[in-house]
PDB file of C-alpha atoms in Angstrom:
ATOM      1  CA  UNK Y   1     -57.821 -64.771  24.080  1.00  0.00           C
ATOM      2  CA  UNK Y   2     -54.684 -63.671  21.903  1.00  0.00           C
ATOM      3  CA  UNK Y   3     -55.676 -63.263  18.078  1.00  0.00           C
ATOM      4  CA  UNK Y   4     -52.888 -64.081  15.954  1.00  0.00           C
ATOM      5  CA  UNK Y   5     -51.810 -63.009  12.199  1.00  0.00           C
ATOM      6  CA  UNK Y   6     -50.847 -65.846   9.577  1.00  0.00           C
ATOM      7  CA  UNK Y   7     -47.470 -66.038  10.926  1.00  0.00           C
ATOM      8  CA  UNK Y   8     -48.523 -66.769  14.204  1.00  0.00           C
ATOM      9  CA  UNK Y   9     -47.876 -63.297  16.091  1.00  0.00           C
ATOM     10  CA  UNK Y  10     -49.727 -61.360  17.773  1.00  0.00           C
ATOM     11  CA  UNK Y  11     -50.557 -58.270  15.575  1.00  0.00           C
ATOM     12  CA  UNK Y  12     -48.748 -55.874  18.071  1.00  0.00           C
ATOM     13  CA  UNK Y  13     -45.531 -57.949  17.187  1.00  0.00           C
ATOM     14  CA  UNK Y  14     -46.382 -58.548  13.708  1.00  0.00           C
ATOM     15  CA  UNK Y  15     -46.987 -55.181  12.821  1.00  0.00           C
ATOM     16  CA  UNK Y  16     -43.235 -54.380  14.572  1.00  0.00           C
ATOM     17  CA  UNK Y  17     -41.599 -56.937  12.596  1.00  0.00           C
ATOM     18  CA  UNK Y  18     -42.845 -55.045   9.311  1.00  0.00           C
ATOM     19  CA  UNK Y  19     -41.773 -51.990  10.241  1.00  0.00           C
ATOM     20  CA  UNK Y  20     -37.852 -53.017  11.301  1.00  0.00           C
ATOM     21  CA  UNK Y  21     -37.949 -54.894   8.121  1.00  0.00           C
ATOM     22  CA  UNK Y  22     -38.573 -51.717   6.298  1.00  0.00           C
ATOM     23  CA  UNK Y  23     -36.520 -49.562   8.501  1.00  0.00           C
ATOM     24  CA  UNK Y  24     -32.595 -49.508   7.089  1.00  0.00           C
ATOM     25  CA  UNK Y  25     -30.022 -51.249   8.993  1.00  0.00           C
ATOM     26  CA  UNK Y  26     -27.669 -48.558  10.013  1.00  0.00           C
ATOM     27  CA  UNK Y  27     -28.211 -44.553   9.449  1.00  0.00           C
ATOM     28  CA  UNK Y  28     -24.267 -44.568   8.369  1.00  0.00           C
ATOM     29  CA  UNK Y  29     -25.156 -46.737   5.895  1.00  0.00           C
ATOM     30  CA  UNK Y  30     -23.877 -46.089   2.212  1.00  0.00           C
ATOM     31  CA  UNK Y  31     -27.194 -46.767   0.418  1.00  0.00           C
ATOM     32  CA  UNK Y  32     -29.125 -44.259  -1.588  1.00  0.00           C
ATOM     33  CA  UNK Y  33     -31.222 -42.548   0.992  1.00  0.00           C
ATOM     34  CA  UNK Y  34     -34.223 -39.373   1.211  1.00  0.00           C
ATOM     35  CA  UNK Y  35     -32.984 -39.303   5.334  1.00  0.00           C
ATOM     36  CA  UNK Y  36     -30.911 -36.223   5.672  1.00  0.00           C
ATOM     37  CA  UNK Y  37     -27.386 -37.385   7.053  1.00  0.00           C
ATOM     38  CA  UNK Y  38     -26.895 -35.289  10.321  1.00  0.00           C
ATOM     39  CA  UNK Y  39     -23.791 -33.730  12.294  1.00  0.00           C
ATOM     40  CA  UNK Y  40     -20.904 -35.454   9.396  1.00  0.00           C
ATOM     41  CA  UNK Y  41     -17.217 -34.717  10.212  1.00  0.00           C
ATOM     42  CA  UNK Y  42     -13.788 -36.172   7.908  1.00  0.00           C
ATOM     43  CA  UNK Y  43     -10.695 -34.614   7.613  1.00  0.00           C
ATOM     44  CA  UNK Y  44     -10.085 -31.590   5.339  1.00  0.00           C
ATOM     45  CA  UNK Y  45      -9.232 -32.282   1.694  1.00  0.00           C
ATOM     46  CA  UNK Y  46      -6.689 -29.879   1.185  1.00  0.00           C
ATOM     47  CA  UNK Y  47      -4.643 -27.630   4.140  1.00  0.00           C
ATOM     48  CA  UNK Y  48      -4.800 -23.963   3.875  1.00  0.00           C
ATOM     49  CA  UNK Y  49      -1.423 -22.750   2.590  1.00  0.00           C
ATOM     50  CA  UNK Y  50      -0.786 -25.338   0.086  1.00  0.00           C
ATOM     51  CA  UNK Y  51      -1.986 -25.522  -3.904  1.00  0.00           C
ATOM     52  CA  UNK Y  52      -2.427 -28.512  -6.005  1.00  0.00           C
ATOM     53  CA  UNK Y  53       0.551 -30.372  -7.069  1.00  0.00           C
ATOM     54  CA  UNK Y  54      -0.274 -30.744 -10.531  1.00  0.00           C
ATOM     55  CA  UNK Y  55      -2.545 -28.466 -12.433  1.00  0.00           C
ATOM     56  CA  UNK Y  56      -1.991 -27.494 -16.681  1.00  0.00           C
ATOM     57  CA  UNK Y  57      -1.776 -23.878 -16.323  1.00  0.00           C
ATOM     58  CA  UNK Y  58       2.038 -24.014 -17.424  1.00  0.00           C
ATOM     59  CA  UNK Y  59       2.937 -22.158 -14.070  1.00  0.00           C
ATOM     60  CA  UNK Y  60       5.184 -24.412 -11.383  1.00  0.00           C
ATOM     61  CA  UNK Y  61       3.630 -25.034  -8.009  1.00  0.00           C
ATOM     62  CA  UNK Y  62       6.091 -23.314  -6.263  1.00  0.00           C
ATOM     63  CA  UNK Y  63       5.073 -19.805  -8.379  1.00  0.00           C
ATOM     64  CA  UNK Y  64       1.609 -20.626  -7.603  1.00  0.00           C
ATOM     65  CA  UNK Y  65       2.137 -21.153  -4.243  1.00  0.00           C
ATOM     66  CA  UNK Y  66       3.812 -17.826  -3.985  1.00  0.00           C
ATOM     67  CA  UNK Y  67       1.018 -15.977  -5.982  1.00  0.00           C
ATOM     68  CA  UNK Y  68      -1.933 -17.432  -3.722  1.00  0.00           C
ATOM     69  CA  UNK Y  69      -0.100 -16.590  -0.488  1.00  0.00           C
ATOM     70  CA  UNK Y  70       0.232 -13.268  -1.511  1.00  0.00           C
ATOM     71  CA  UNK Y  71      -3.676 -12.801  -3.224  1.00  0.00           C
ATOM     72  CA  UNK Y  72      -4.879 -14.220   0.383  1.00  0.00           C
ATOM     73  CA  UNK Y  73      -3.056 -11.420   2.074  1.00  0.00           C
ATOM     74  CA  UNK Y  74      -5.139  -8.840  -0.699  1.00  0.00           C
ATOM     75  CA  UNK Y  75      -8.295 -10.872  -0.109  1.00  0.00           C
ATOM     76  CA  UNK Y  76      -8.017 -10.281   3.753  1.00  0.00           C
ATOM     77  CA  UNK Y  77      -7.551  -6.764   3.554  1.00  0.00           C
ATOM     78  CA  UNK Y  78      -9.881  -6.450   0.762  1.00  0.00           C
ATOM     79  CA  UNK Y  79     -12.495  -7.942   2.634  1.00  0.00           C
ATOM     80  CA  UNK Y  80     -11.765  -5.810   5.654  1.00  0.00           C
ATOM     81  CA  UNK Y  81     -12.176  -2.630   3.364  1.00  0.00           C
ATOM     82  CA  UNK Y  82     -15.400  -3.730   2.188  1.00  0.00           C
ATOM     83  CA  UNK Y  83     -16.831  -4.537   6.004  1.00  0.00           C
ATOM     84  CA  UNK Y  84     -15.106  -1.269   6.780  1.00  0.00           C
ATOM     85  CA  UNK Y  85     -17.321   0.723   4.245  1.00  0.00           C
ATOM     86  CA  UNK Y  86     -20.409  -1.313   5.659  1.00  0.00           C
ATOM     87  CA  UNK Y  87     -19.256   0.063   8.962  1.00  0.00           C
ATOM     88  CA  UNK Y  88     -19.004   3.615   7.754  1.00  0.00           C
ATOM     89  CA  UNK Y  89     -22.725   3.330   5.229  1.00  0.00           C
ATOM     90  CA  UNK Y  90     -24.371   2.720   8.457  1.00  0.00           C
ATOM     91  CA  UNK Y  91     -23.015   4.984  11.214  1.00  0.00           C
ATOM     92  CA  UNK Y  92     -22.520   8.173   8.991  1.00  0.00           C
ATOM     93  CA  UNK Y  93     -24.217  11.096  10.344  1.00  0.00           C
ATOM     94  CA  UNK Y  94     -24.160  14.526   9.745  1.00  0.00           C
ATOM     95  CA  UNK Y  95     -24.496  17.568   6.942  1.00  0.00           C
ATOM     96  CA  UNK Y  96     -22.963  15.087   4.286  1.00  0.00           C
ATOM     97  CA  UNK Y  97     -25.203  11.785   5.574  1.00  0.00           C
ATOM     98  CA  UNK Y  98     -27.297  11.111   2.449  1.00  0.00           C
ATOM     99  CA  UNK Y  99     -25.033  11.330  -0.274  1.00  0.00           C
ATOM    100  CA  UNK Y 100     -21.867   9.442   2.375  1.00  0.00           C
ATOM    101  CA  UNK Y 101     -24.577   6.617   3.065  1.00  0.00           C
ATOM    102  CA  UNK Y 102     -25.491   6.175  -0.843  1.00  0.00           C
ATOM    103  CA  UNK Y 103     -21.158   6.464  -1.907  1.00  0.00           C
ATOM    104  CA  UNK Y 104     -20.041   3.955   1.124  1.00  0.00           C
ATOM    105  CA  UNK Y 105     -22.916   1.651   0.114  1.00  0.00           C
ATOM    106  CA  UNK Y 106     -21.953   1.524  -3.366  1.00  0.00           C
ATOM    107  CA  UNK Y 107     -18.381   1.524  -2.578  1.00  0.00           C
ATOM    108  CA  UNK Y 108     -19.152  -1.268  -0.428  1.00  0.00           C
ATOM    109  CA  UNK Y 109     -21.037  -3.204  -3.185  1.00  0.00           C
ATOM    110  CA  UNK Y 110     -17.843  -2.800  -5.259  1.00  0.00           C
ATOM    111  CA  UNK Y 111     -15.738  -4.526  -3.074  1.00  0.00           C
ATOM    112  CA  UNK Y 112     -17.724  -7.107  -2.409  1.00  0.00           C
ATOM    113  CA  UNK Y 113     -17.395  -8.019  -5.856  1.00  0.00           C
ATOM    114  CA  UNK Y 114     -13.348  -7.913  -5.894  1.00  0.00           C
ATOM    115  CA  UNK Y 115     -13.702 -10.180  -2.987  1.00  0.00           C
ATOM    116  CA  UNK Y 116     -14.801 -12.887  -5.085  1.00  0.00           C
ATOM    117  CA  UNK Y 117     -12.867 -12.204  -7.761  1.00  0.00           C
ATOM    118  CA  UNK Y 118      -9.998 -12.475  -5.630  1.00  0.00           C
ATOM    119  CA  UNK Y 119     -11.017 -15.581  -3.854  1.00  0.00           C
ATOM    120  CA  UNK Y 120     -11.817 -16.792  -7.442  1.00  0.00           C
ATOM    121  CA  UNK Y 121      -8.103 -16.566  -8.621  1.00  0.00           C
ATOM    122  CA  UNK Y 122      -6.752 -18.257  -5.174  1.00  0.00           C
ATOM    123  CA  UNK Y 123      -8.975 -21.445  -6.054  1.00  0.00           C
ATOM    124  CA  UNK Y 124      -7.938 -21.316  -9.769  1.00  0.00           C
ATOM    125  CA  UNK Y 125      -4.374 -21.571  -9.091  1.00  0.00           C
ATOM    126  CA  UNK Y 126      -4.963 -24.645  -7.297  1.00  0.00           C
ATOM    127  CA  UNK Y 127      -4.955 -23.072  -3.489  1.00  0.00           C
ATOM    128  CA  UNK Y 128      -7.248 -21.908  -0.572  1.00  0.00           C
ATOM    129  CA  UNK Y 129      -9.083 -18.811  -0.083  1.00  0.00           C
ATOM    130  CA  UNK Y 130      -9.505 -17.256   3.433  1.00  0.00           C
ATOM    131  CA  UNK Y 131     -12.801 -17.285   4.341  1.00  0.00           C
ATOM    132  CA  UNK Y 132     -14.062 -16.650   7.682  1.00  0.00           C
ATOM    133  CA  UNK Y 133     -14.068 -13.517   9.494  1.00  0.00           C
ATOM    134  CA  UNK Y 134     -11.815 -14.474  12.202  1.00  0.00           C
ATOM    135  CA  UNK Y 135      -9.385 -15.806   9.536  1.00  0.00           C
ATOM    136  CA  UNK Y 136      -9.194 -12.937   8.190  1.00  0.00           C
ATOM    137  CA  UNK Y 137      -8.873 -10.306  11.191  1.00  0.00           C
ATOM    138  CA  UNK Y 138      -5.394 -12.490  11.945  1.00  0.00           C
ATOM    139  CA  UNK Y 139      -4.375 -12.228   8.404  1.00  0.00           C
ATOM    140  CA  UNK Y 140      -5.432  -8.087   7.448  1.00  0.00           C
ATOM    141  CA  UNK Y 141      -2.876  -5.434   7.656  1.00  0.00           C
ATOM    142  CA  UNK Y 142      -5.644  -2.565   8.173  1.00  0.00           C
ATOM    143  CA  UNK Y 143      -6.026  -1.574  11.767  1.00  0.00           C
ATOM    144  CA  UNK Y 144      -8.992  -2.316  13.806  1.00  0.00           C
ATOM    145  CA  UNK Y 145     -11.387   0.567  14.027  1.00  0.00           C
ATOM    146  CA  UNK Y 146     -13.814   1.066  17.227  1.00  0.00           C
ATOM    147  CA  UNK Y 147     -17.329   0.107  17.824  1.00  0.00           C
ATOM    148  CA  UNK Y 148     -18.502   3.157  18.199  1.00  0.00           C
ATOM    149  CA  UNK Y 149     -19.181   5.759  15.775  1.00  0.00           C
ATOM    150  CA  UNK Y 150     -16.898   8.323  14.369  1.00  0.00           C
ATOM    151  CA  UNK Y 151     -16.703  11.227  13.027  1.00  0.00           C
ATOM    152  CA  UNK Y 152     -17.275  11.792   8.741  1.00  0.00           C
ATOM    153  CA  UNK Y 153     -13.307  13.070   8.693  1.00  0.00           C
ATOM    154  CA  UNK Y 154     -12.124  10.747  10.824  1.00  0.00           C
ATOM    155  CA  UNK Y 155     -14.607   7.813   8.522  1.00  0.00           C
ATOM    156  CA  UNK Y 156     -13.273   8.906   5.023  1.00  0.00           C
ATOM    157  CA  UNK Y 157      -9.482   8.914   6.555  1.00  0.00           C
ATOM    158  CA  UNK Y 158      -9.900   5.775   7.819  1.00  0.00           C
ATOM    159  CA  UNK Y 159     -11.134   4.460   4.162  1.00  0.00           C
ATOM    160  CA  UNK Y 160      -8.635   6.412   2.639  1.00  0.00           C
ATOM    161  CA  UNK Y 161      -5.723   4.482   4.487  1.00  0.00           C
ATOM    162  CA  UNK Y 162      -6.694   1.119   4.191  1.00  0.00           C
ATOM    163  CA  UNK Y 163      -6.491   1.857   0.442  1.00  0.00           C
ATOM    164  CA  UNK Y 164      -3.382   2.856   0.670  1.00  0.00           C
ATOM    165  CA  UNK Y 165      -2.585  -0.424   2.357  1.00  0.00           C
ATOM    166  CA  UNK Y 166      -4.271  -2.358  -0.644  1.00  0.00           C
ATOM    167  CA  UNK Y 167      -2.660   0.484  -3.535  1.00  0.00           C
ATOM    168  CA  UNK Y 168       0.732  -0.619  -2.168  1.00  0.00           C
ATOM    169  CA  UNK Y 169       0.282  -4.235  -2.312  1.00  0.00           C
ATOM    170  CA  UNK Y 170      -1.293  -3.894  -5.592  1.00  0.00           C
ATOM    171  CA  UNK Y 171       1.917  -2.622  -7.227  1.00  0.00           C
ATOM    172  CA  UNK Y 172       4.186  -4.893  -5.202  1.00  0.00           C
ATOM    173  CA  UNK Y 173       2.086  -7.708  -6.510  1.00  0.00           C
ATOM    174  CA  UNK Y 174       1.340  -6.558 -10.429  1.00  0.00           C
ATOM    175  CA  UNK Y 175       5.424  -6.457 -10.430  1.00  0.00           C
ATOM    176  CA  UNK Y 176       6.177 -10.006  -8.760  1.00  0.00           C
ATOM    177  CA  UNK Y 177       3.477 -11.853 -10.828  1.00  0.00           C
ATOM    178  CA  UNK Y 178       5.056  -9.882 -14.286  1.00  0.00           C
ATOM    179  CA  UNK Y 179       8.370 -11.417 -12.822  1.00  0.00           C
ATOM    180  CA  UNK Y 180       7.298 -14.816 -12.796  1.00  0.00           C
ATOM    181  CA  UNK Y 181       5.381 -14.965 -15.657  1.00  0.00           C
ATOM    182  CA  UNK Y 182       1.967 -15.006 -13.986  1.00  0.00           C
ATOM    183  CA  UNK Y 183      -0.149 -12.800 -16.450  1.00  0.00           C
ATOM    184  CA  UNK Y 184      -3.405 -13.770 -15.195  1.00  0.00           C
ATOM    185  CA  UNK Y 185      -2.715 -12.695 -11.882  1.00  0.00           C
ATOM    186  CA  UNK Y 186      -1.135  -9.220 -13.011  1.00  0.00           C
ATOM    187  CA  UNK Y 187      -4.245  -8.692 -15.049  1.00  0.00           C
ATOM    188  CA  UNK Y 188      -6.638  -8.964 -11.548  1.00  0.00           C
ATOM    189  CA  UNK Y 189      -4.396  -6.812  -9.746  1.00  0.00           C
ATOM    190  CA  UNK Y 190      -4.174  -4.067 -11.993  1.00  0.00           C
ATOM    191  CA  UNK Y 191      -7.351  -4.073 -13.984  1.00  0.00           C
ATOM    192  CA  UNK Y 192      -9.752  -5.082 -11.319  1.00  0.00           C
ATOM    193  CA  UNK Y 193      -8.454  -4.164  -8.038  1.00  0.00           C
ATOM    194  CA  UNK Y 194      -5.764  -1.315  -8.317  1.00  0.00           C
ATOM    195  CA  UNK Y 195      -7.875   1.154 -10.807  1.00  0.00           C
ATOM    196  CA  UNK Y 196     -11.067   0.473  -8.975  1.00  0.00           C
ATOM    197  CA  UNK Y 197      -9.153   1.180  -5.469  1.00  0.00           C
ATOM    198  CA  UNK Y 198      -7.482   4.360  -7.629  1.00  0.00           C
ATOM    199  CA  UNK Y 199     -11.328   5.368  -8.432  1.00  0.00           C
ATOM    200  CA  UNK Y 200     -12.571   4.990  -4.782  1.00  0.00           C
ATOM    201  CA  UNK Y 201      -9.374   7.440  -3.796  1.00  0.00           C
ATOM    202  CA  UNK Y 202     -10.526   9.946  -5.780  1.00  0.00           C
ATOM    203  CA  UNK Y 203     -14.488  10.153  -4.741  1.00  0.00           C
ATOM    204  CA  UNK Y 204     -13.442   9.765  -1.021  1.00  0.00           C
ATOM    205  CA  UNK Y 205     -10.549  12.656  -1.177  1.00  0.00           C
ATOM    206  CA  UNK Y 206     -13.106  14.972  -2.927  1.00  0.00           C
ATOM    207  CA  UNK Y 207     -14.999  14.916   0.524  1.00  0.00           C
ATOM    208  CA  UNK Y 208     -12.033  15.967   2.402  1.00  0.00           C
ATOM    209  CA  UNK Y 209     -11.696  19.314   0.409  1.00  0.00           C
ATOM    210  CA  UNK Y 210     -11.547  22.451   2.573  1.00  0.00           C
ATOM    211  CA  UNK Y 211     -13.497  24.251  -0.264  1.00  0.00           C
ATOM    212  CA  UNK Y 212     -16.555  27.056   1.558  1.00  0.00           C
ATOM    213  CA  UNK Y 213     -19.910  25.612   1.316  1.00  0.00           C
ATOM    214  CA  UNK Y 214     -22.291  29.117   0.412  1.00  0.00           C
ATOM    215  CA  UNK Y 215     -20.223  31.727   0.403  1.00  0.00           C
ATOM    216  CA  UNK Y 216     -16.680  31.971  -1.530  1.00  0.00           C
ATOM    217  CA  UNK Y 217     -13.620  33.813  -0.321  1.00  0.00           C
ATOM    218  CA  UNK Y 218     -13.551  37.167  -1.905  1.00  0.00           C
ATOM    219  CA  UNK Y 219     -10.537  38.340  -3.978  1.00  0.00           C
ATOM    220  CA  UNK Y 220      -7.543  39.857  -2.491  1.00  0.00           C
ATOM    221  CA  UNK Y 221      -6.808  42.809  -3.965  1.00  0.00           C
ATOM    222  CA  UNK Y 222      -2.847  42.670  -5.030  1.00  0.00           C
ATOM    223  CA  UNK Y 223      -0.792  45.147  -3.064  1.00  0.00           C
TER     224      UNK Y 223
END
């Protein structure tokens, strides 16, 4: 004998029906839902290499097109400084280990924060900011260093020329943005990035100073 509800199904049925009546039509559907919306694709918003058309920051698109081209190039090699003094914090050995591991993490922790800044500037003038880490290993001018571990000398020259790379750039850039009327973007360049990468020089070249350790040279007595 079958035992039916009020509606005249059997309470297997019945108790299906309530469910698919509470259960939402369609998981694409536009309605105000808690269900997290899984595995979503569209096209991008905006291409990398373009800016805005229109923004008010009384500077043409075609200047700010030319200003975030050339801050992506700084971000890219910026950011591959910064991984490069990760590299260097962790496989620094050695006499000179503690206090190299403590100056390349800070260092490090430095850049990181240009980085943004950098990437910050790109978005305000209305373009795109390289991102990923394959992105930006196409895009950097500093040469790939190996896997393995090197020596300190060989570490602090290798930090010492990709600054170089970035000092360079820096001036090129502070000069062109000046030209074309882009103060904001001189300001970054020389206040943020430039004197910090003019700072960095200095504590890294100290280390490379053929100075005796315990013992000084004696005088020469003058003929």
């Amino acid at each position: 004998m079958v035992i039916c509800s009020s509606s005249g199904l059997p309470p297997n049925l019945q108790f299906q029906e309530n469910f698919m009546a509470k259960k939402p039509i369609s998981s694409n559907s536009r309605e105000a839902s808690a269900q997290p919306r899984y595995h979503q694709t569209a096209r991008e918003l905006q291409a990398f290499g373009t800016v805005t058309s229109v923004m008010p920051l009384q500077l043409e698109e075609p200047i700010r097109l030319e200003m975030t081209e050339q801050l992506n190039q700084l971000l890219a090699d910026t950011m591959t400084l910064r991984d490069l003094y990760k590299k260097s914090h962790w496989q620094v050995s050695g006499a000179t280990f503690y206090q190299l591991h403590l100056l390349f993490d800070k260092h490090y922790g430095e850049q990181n924060e240009i980085v943004d800044t950098i990437a910050e500037r790109i978005q305000l003038l209305g373009g795109i900011s390289v991102a990923m880490a394959a992105d930006v290993a196409e895009l950097t001018r500093i040469p790939r260093p190996p896997k393995g571990r090197e020596e300190v000398p060989v570490q602090l020259s290798r930090l010492l020329d990709a600054h170089e790379i970035i000092i360079t750039h820096c001036r090129e850039l502070a000069e062109l943005a000046t030209k074309l009327g882009d103060a904001g973007t001189n300001d970054l360049v020389v206040s943020d990035v430039l004197r910090l990468g003019e700072l960095q020089v200095w504590f890294l070249s100290e280390h490379l100073v053929n100075a005796p350790l315990v013992e000084a040279e004696p005088l020469r007595q003058s003929a």
